[in-house]
mmCIF file of C-alpha atoms in Angstrom:
data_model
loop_
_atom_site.group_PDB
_atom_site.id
_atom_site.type_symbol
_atom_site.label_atom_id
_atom_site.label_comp_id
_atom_site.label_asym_id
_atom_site.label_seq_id
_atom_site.Cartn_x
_atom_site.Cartn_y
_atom_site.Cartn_z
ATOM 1 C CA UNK A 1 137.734 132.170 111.158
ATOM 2 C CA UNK A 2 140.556 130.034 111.827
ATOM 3 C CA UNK A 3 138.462 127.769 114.257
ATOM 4 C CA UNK A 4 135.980 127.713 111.462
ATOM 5 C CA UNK A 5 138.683 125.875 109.277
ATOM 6 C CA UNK A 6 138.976 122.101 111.132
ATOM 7 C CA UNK A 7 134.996 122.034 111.347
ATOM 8 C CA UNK A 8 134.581 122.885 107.379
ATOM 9 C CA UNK A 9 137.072 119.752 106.605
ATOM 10 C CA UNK A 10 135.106 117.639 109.164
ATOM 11 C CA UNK A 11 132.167 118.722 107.662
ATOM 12 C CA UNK A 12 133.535 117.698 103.999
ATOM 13 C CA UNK A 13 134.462 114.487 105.530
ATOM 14 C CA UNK A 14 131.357 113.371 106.326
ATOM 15 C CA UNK A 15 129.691 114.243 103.130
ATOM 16 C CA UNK A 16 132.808 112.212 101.555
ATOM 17 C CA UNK A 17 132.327 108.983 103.223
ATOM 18 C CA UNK A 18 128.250 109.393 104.029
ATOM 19 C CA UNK A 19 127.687 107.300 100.415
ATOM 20 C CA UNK A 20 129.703 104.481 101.711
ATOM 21 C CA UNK A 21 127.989 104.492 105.208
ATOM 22 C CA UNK A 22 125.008 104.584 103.057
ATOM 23 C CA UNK A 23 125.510 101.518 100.906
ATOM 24 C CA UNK A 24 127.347 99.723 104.257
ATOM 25 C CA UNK A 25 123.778 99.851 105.922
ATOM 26 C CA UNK A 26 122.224 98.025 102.692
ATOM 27 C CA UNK A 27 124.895 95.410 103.118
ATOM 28 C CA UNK A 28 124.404 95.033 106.472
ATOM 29 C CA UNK A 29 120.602 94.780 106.219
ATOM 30 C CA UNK A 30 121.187 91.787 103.418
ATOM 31 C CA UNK A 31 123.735 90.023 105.100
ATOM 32 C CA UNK A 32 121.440 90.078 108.351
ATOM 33 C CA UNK A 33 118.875 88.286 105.437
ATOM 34 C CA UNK A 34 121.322 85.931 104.658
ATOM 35 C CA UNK A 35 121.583 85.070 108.334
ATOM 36 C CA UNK A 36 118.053 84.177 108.613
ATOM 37 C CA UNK A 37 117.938 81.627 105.043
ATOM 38 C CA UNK A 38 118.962 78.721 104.384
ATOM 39 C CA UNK A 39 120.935 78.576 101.429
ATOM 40 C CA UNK A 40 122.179 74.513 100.586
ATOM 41 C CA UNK A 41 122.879 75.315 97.112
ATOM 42 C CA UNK A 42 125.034 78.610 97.883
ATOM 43 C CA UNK A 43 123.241 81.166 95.904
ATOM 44 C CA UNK A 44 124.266 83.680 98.374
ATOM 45 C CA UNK A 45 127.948 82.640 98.743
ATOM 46 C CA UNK A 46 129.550 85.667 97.081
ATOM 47 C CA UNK A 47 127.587 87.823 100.140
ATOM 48 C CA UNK A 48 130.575 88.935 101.881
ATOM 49 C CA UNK A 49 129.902 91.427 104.291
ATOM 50 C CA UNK A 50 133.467 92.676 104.722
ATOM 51 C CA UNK A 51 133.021 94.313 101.286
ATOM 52 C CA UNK A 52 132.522 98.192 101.435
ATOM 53 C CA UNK A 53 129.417 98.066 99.570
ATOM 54 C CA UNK A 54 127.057 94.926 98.379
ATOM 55 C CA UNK A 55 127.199 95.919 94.966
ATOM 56 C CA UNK A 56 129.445 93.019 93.498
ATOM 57 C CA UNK A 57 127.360 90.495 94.705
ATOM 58 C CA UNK A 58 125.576 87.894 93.026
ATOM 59 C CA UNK A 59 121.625 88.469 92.300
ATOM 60 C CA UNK A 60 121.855 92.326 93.905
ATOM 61 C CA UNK A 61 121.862 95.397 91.398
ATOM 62 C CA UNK A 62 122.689 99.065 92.496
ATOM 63 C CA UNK A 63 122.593 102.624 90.492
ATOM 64 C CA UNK A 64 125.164 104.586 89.845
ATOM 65 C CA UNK A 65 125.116 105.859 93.951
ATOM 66 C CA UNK A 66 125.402 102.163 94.602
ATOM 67 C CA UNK A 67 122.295 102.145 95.965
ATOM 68 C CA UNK A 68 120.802 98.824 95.936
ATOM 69 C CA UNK A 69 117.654 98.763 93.730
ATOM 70 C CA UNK A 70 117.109 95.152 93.209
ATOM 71 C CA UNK A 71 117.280 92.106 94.406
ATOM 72 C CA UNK A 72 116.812 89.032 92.535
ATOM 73 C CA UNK A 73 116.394 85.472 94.567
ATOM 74 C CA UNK A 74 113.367 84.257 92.707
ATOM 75 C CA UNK A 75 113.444 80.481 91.947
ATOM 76 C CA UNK A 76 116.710 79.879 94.557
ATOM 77 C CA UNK A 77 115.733 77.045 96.639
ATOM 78 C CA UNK A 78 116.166 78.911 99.606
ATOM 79 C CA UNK A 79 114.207 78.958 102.767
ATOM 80 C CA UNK A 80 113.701 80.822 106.254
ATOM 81 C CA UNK A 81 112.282 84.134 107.198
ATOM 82 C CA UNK A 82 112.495 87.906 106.437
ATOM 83 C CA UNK A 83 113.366 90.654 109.039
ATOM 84 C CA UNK A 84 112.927 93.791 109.285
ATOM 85 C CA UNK A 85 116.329 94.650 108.110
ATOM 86 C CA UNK A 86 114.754 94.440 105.055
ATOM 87 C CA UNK A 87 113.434 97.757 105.581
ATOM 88 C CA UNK A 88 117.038 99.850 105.531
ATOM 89 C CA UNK A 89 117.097 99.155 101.271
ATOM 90 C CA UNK A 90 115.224 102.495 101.186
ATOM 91 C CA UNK A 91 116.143 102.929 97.335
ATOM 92 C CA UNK A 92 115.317 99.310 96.423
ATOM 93 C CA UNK A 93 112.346 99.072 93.564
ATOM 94 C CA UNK A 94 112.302 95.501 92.744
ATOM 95 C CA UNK A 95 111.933 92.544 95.310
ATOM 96 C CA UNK A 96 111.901 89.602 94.033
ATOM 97 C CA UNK A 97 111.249 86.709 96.218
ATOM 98 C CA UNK A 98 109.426 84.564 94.202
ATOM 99 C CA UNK A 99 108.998 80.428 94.075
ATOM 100 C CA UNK A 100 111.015 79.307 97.187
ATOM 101 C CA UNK A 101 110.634 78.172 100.842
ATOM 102 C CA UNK A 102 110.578 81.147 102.785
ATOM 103 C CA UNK A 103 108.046 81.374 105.603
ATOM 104 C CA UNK A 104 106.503 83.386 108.977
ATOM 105 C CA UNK A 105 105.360 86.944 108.856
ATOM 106 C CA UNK A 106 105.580 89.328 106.016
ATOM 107 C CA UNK A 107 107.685 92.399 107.802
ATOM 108 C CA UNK A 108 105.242 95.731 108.460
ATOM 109 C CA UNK A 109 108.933 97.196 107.617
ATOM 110 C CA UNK A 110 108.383 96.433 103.815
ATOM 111 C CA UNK A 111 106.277 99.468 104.187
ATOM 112 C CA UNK A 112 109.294 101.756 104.040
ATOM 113 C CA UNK A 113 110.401 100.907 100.550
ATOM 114 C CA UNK A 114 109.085 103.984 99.311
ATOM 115 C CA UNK A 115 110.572 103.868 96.051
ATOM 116 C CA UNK A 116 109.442 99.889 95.688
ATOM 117 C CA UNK A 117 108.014 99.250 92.106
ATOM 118 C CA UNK A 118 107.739 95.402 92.019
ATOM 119 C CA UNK A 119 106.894 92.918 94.698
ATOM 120 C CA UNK A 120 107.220 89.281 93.999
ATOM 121 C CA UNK A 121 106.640 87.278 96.900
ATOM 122 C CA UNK A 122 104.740 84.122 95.561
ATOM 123 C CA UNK A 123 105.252 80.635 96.081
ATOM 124 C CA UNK A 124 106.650 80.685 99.412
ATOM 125 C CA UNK A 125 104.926 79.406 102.838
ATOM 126 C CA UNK A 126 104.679 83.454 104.203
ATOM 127 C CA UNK A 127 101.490 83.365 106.836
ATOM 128 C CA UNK A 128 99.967 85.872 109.085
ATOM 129 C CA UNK A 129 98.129 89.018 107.629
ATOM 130 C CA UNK A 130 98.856 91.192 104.366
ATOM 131 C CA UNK A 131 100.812 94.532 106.432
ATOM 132 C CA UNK A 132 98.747 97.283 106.116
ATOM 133 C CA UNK A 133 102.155 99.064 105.676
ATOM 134 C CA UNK A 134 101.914 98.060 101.971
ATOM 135 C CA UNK A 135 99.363 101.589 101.946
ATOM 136 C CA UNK A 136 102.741 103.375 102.202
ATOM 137 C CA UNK A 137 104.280 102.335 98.708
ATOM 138 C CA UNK A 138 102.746 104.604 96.431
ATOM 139 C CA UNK A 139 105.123 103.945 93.448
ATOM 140 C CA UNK A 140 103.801 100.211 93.716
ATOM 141 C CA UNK A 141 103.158 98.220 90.536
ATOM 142 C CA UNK A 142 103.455 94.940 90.543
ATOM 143 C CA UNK A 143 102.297 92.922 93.953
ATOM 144 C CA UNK A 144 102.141 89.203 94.274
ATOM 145 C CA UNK A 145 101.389 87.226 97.122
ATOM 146 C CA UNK A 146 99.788 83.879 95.876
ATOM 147 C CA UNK A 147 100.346 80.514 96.782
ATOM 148 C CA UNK A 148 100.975 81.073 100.354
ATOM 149 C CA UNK A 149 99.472 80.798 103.522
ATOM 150 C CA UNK A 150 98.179 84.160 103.832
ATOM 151 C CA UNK A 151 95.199 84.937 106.369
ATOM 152 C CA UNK A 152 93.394 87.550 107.831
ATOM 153 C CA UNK A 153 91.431 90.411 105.500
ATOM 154 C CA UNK A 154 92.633 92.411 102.461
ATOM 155 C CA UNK A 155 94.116 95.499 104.110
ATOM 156 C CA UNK A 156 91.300 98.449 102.994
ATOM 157 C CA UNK A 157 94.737 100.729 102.634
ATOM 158 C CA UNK A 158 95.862 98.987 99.738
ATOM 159 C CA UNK A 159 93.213 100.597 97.673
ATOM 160 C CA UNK A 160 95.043 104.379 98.049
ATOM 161 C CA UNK A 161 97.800 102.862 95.686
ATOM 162 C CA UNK A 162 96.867 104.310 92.517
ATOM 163 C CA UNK A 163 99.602 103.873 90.180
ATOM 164 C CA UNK A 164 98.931 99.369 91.526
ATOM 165 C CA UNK A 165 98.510 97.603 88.117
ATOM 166 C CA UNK A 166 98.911 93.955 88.778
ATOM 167 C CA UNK A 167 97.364 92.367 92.840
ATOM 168 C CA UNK A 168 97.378 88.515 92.861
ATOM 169 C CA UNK A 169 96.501 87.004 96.628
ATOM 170 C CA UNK A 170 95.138 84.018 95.132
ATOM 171 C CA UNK A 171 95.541 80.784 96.562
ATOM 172 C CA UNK A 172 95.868 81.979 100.020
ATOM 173 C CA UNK A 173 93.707 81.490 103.302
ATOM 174 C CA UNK A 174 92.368 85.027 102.876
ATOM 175 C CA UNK A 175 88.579 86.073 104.555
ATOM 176 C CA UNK A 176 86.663 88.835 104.281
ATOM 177 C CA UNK A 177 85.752 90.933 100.854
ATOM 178 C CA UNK A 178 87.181 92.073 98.055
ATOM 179 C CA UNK A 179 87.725 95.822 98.180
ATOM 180 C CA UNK A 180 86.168 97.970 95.335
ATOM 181 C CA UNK A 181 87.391 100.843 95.415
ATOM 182 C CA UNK A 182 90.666 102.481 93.615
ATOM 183 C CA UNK A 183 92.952 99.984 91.474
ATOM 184 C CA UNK A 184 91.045 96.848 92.588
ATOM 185 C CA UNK A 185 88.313 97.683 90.202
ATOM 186 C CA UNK A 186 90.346 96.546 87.458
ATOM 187 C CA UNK A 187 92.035 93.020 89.157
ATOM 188 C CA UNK A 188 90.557 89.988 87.608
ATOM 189 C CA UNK A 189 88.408 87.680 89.796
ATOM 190 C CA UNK A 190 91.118 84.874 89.000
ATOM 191 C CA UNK A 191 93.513 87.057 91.495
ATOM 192 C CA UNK A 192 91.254 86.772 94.501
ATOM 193 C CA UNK A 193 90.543 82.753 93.696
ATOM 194 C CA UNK A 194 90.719 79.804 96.112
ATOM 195 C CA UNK A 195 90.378 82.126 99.617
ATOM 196 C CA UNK A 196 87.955 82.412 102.093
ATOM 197 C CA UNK A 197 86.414 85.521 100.477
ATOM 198 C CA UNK A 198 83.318 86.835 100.416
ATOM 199 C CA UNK A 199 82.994 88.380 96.873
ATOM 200 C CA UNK A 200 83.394 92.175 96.068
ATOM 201 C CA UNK A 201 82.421 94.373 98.880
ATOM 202 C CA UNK A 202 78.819 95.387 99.605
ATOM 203 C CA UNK A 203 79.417 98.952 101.482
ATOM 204 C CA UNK A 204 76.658 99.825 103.470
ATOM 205 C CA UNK A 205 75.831 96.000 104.130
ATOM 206 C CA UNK A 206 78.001 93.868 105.218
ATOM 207 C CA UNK A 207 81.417 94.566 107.215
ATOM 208 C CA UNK A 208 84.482 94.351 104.848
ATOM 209 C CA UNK A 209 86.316 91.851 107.156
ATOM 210 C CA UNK A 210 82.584 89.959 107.045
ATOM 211 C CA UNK A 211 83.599 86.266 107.581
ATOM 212 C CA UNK A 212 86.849 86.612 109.272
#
C-alpha cells in the first residue's frame, strides 16, 4: 500500500494541472494563427502566449473551464492564412472570420470542431474546395462562405447536417449542383447565386459534380 501512496498523488497531479495543459494547447493553437496573419492595426496585440491560458485576450471568449468557445475577428483588417492548429479549439462553437483578407485553403481540420455552432467565414479571398470535413459538425448552424474564391463542387456530406439552418456559398466560383437532399431543401436560391452551378440536382440524370 505504501508504494500505492506516491502514484495516487501523481495521479491527483495530473488531474490538477490537465485543465491548464488543456487551455495551454488552445493558446498555442491561436498564437500559431496569429503567426500566420497579418495584423497592421494590432487587433491581436494583447495575444501573449506566455499567459497560462488565452482567456484574457482581446476578441477570444472561454466558459467557465476556460475553454475557448469563441472567437471573434470579424471586420479586423487582417489578412493571411489558417492552419490546422485551428483544429486543437475542440470546445470552440463560434468562428467568426468574417469581412477581412484572409486567403488559401480552408483547413480539412475545421472538421474537428465538433461542438462548432456558427461559421462565419465570408468576405475573405479563401480558394480551393469546401472540406468535406464540414460532414463532421453535426451541431452546425450557421455556415457562410460567400464572397470568396471558392471552387470545386458542394461537398454531398454537407447534407447529413440536420440541425444546418442558414448555408450561403454565394458569390463563389462553385460548379456542379445544388444538393437536395436534408437541410438544403430549405436554403434560398439567393445562397447558391453567382457560381458555376448547375441548378438543384437531378438524381438519376446527371452527375452531381456535372460541370466541374
Amino acid at each position: 500500500m505504501a508504494r500505492l501512496y506516491p502514484l495516487a498523488i501523481f495521479l491527483s497531479f495530473l488531474l490538477t494541472i490537465s485543465p491548464s495543459l488543456s487551455t495551454n494547447s488552445e493558446g498555442n493553437a491561436l498564437h500559431a494563427l496569429r503567426s500566420r496573419l497579418s495584423d497592421p492595426t494590432n487587433v491581436l496585440q494583447s495575444w501573449d502566449p506566455t499567459l497560462v491560458n488565452p482567456c484574457t485576450w482581446f476578441h477570444v471568449t472561454c466558459d467557465s473551464s476556460n475553454h475557448v468557445t469563441r472567437l471573434d475577428l470579424g471586420n479586423s483588417n487582417i489578412s493571411g492564412t489558417l492552419g490546422p492548429e485551428l483544429g486543437e479549439l475542440r470546445h470552440l462553437k463560434y468562428l467568426e472570420l468574417y469581412r477581412n483578407d484572409i486567403g488559401g485553403k480552408i483547413p480539412k481540420e475545421l472538421g474537428n470542431l465538433k461542438n462548432l455552432v456558427s461559421m462565419d467565414m465570408y468576405g475573405n479571398r479563401f480558394e480551393g474546395e469546401i472540406p468535406k470535413s464540414f460532414a463532421k459538425l453535426k451541431s452546425l448552424r450557421f455556415l457562410r462562405l460567400n464572397n470568396n474564391k471558392l471552387s470545386g463542387s458542394i461537398p454531398r456530406e454537407l447534407t447529413t447536417l440536420k440541425d444546418l439552418k442558414v448555408f450561403d456559398v454565394s458569390n463563389n466560383d462553385l460548379c456542379g449542383t445544388i444538393p437536395v437532399d436534408g437541410p438544403f431543401t430549405s436554403f434560398p436560391m439567393e445562397s447558391f447565386e453567382n457560381n458555376k452551378l448547375n441548378g438543384p440536382e437531378l438524381k438519376g440524370l446527371v452527375p452531381y459534380d456535372f460541370g466541374c
